[in-house]
Coordinates of C-alpha atoms and ligand atoms in Angstrom, one line a residue:
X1 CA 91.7 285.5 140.6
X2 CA 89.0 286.6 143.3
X3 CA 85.7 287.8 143.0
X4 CA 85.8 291.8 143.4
X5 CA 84.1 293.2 146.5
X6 CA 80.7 293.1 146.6
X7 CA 78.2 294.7 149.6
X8 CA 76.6 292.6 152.3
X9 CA 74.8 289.5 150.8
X10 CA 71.4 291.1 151.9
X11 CA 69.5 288.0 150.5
X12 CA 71.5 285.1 152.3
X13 CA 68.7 285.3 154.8
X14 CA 66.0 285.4 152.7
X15 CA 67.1 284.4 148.9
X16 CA 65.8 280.6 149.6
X17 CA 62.4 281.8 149.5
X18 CA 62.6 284.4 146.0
X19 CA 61.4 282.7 143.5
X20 CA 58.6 281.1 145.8
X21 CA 56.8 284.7 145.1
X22 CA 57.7 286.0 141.7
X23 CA 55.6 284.0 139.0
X24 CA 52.7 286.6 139.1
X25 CA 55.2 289.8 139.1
X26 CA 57.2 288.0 136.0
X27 CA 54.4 286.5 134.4
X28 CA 53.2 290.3 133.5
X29 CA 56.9 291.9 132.6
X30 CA 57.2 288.6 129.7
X31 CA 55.1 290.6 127.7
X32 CA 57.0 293.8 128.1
X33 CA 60.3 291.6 127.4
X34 CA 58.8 290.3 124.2
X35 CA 57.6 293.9 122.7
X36 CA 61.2 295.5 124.2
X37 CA 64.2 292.4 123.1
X38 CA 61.8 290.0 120.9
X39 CA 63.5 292.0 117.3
X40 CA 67.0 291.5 118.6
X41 CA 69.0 288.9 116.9
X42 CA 71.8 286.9 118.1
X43 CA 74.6 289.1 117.8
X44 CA 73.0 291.4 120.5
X45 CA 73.6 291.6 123.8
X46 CA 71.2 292.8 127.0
X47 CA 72.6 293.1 130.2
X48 CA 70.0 291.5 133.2
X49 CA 71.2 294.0 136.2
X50 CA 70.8 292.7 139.4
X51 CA 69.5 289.6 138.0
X52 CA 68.7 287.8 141.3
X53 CA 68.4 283.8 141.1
X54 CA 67.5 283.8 137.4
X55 CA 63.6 283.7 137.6
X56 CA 63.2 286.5 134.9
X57 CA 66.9 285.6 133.2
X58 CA 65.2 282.3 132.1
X59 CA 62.2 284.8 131.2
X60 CA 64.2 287.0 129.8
X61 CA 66.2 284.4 127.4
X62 CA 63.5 283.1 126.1
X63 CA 62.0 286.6 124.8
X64 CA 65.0 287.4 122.8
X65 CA 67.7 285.5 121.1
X66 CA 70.2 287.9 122.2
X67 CA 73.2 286.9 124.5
X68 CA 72.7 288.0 127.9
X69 CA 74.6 289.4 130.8
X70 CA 73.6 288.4 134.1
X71 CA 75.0 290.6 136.8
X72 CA 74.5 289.7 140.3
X73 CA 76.2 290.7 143.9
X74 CA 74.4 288.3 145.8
X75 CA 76.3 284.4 146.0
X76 CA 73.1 283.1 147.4
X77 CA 71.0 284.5 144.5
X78 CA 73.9 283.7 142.3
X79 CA 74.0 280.0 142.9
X80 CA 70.4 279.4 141.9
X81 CA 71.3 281.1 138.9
X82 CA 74.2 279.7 137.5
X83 CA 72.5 276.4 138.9
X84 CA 69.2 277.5 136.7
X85 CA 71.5 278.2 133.4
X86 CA 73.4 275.2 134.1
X87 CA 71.3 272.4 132.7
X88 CA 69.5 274.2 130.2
X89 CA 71.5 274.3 126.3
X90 CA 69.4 277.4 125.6
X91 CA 70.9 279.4 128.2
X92 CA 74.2 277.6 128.7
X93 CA 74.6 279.0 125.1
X94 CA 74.2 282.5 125.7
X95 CA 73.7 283.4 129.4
X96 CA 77.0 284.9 131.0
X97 CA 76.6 285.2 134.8
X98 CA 79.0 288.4 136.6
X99 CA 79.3 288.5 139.9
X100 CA 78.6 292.2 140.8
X101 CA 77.2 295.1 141.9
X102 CA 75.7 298.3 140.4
X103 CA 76.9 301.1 139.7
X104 CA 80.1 299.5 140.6
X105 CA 80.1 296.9 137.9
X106 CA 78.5 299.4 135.0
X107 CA 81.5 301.0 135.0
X108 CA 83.4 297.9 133.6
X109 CA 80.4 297.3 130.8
X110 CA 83.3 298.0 128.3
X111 CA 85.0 295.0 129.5
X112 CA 81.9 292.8 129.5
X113 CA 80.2 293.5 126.0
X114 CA 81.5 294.2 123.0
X115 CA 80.4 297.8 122.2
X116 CA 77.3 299.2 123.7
X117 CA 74.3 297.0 125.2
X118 CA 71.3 296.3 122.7
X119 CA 68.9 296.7 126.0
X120 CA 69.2 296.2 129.7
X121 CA 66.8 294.6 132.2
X122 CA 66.3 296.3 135.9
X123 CA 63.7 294.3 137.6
X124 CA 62.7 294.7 141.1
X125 CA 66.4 296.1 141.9
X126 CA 66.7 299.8 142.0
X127 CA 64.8 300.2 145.5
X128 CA 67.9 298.5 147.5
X129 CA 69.8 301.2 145.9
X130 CA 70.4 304.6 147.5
X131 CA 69.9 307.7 145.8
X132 CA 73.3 308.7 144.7
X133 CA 74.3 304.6 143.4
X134 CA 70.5 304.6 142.1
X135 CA 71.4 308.0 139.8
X136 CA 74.3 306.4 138.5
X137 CA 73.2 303.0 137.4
X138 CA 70.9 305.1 135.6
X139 CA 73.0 307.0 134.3
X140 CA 75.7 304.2 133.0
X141 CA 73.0 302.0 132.3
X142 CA 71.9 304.9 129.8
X143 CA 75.8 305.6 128.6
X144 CA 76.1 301.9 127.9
X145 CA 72.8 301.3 125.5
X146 CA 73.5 301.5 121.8
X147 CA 71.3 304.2 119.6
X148 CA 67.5 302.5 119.7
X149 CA 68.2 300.4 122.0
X150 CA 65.8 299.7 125.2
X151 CA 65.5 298.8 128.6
X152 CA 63.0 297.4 130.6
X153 CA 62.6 299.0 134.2
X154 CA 60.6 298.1 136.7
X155 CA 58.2 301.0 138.3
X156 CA 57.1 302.0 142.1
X157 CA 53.2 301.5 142.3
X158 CA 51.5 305.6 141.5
X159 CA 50.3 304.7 145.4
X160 CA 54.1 304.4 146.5
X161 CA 52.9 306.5 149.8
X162 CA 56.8 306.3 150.8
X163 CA 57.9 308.2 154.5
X164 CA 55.1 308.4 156.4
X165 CA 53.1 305.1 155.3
X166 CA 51.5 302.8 157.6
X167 CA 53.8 300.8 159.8
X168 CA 54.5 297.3 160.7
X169 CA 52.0 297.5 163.8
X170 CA 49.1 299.4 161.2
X171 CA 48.9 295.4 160.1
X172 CA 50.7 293.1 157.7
X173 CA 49.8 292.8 154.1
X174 CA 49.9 289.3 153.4
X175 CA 51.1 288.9 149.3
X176 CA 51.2 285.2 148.7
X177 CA 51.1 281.8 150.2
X178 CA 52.2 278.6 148.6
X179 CA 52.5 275.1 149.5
X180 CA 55.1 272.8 148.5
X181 CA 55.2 269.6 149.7
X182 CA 53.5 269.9 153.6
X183 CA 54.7 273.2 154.2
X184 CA 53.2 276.4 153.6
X185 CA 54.9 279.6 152.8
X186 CA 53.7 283.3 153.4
X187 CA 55.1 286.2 152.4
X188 CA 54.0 289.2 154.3
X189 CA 55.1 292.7 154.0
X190 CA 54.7 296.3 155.8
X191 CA 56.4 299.9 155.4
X192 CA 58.4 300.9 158.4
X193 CA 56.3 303.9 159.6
X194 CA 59.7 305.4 161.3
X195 CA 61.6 304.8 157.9
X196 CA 59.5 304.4 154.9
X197 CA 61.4 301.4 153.9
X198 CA 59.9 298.0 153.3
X199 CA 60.0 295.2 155.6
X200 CA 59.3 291.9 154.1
X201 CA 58.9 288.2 156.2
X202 CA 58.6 285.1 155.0
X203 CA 57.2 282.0 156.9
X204 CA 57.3 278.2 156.7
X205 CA 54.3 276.4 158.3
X206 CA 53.6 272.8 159.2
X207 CA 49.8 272.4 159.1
X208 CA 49.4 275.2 162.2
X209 CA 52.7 275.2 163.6
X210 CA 55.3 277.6 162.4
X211 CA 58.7 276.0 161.8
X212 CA 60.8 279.1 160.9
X213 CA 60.6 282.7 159.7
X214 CA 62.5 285.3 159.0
X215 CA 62.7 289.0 158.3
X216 CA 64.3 291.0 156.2
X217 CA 65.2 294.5 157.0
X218 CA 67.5 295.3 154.1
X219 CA 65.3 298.3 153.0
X220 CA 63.2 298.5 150.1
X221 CA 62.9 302.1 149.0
X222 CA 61.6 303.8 145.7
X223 CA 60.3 307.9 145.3
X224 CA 57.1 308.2 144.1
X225 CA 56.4 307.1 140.8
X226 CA 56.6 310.7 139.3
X227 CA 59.7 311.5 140.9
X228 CA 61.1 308.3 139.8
X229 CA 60.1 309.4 136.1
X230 CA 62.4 312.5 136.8
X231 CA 65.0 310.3 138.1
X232 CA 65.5 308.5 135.2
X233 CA 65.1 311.3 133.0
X234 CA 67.6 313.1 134.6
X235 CA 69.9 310.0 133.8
X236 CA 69.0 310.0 130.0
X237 CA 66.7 308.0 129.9
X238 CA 62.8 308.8 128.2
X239 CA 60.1 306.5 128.8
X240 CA 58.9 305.1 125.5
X241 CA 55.7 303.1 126.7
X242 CA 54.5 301.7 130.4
X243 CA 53.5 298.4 130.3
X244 CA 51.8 296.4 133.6
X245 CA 54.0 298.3 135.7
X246 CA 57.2 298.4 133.8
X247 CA 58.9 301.2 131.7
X248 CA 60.5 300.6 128.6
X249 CA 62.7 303.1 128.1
X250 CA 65.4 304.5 125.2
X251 CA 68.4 307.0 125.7
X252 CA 67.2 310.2 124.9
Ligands
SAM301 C1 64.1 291.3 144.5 S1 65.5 290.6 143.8 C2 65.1 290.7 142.1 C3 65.9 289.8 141.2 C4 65.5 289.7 139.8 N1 65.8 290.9 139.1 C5 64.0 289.4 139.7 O1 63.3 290.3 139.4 O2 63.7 288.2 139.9 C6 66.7 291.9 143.9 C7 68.1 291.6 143.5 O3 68.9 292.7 143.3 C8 70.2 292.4 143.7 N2 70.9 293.7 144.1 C9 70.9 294.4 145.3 N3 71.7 295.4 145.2 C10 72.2 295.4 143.9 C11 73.1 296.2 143.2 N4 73.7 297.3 143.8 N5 73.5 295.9 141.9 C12 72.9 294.8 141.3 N6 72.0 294.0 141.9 C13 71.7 294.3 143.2 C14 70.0 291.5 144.9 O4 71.1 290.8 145.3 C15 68.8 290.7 144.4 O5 69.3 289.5 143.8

């Protein structure tokens, strides 16, 4: 048995330095887990789409005592996560990891859960996604949830300026740093003026000397936040509350 197709590992340049830069983002969406999944019981399932190396999986497990589906395309980002759930009993127990890609692997949700989903996680995914695959994941995302059950998405910024936004020689935003050990790691990130897609670097320093860095062009790319609102409207889905950035939404 293989593993089915799955698009260009787009993080096996950069997936070593995830999780260096995602406590802040996921510390606010535990919250919005809690209020969406934290009622479910242990017969329900939530699927984690594009669940990267298991930073908000972990999260996500301990919000709900559901089973969870972890889908994931990427084998770098898959092998931190399988390697996260892999120790732990709580998640050994009720963590499945797919390997996969949306909308691709949505279409097999009948073969992965029994019956529909109790929720469904989308965090910090849907802006690799063109339009067309980005409509419908929405769309089977919102086919596969059971009546009253939620999802948690998360949302472009209101000040998503999109085409047209400053680029790469406008000036860096620097998001994080952190040390570990004697190196320091920066994460910086522009908009391609020419595109409007995201451009994100990371860099390992030694005191002042830069020992490596590397770019990642894969394209991050969301519609305004009001536009995205349609979007997922359009696929069935109504936004119930917004939380710190994050919609939980329902299947209207
Ligand atoms: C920024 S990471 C976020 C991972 C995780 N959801 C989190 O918030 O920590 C984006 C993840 O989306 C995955 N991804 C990209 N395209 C995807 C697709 N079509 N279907 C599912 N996941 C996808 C990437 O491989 C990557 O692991």
């Amino acid at each position: 048995m293989t593993t089915p197709a799955s698009p260009a590992d787009t993080y096996a340049a950069v997936g070593e330095f995830h999780d260096l830069f995602m406590d802040e983002a996921w510390g606010r969406l535990v919250p919005t887990l809690a209020r969406a999944f934290g009622a479910l019981d242990a017969e329900a399932t939530v699927l984690d789409s594009g669940a990267g190396s298991g930073v908000g999986t972990r999260r996500l497990a301990g919000a709900t005592r559901a089973s969870v589906i972890a889908v994931e395309p990427s084998v770098t980002m898959r092998s931190a996560l399988l390697a996260r759930v892999v120790g732990v009993p709580a998640l050994t127990d009720r963590v499945s990891v797919i390997a996969g890609a949306a909308p691709a692997v949505l279409r097999q949700l009948g073969s992965l859960v029994d019956g529909a989903l109790d929720g469904f996680v989308c965090a910090h995914v849907l802006g690799h996604l063109g339009e067309a695959d980005r409509a419908a994941t929405l769309a089977a995302l919102a086919g596969g949830l059971a009546p009253g059950g939620r999802g948690v998405i998360t949302l472009p910024p209101p000040s998503d300026a999109g085409p047209g936004a400053p680029g790469p020689d406008d000036g860096w935003e620097i998001l994080e740093e952190r040390v570990i050990g004697r190196h320091r790691y920066v994460s910086r990130r522009a908009v391609d003026g020419a595109t409007g897609r995201m451009v994100s670097t990371y860099e390992m320093w030694e005191g002042e000397r830069l020992v490596r860095g590397q770019e990642e062009r894969s394209g991050w790319s969301l519609p305004p936040l009001e536009e995205f609102i349609r979007e997922l409207d359009r696929a069935g889905l109504a936004v119930e509350e917004v939380i710190a950035g994050a919609a939980i939404v329902r299947r209207r």
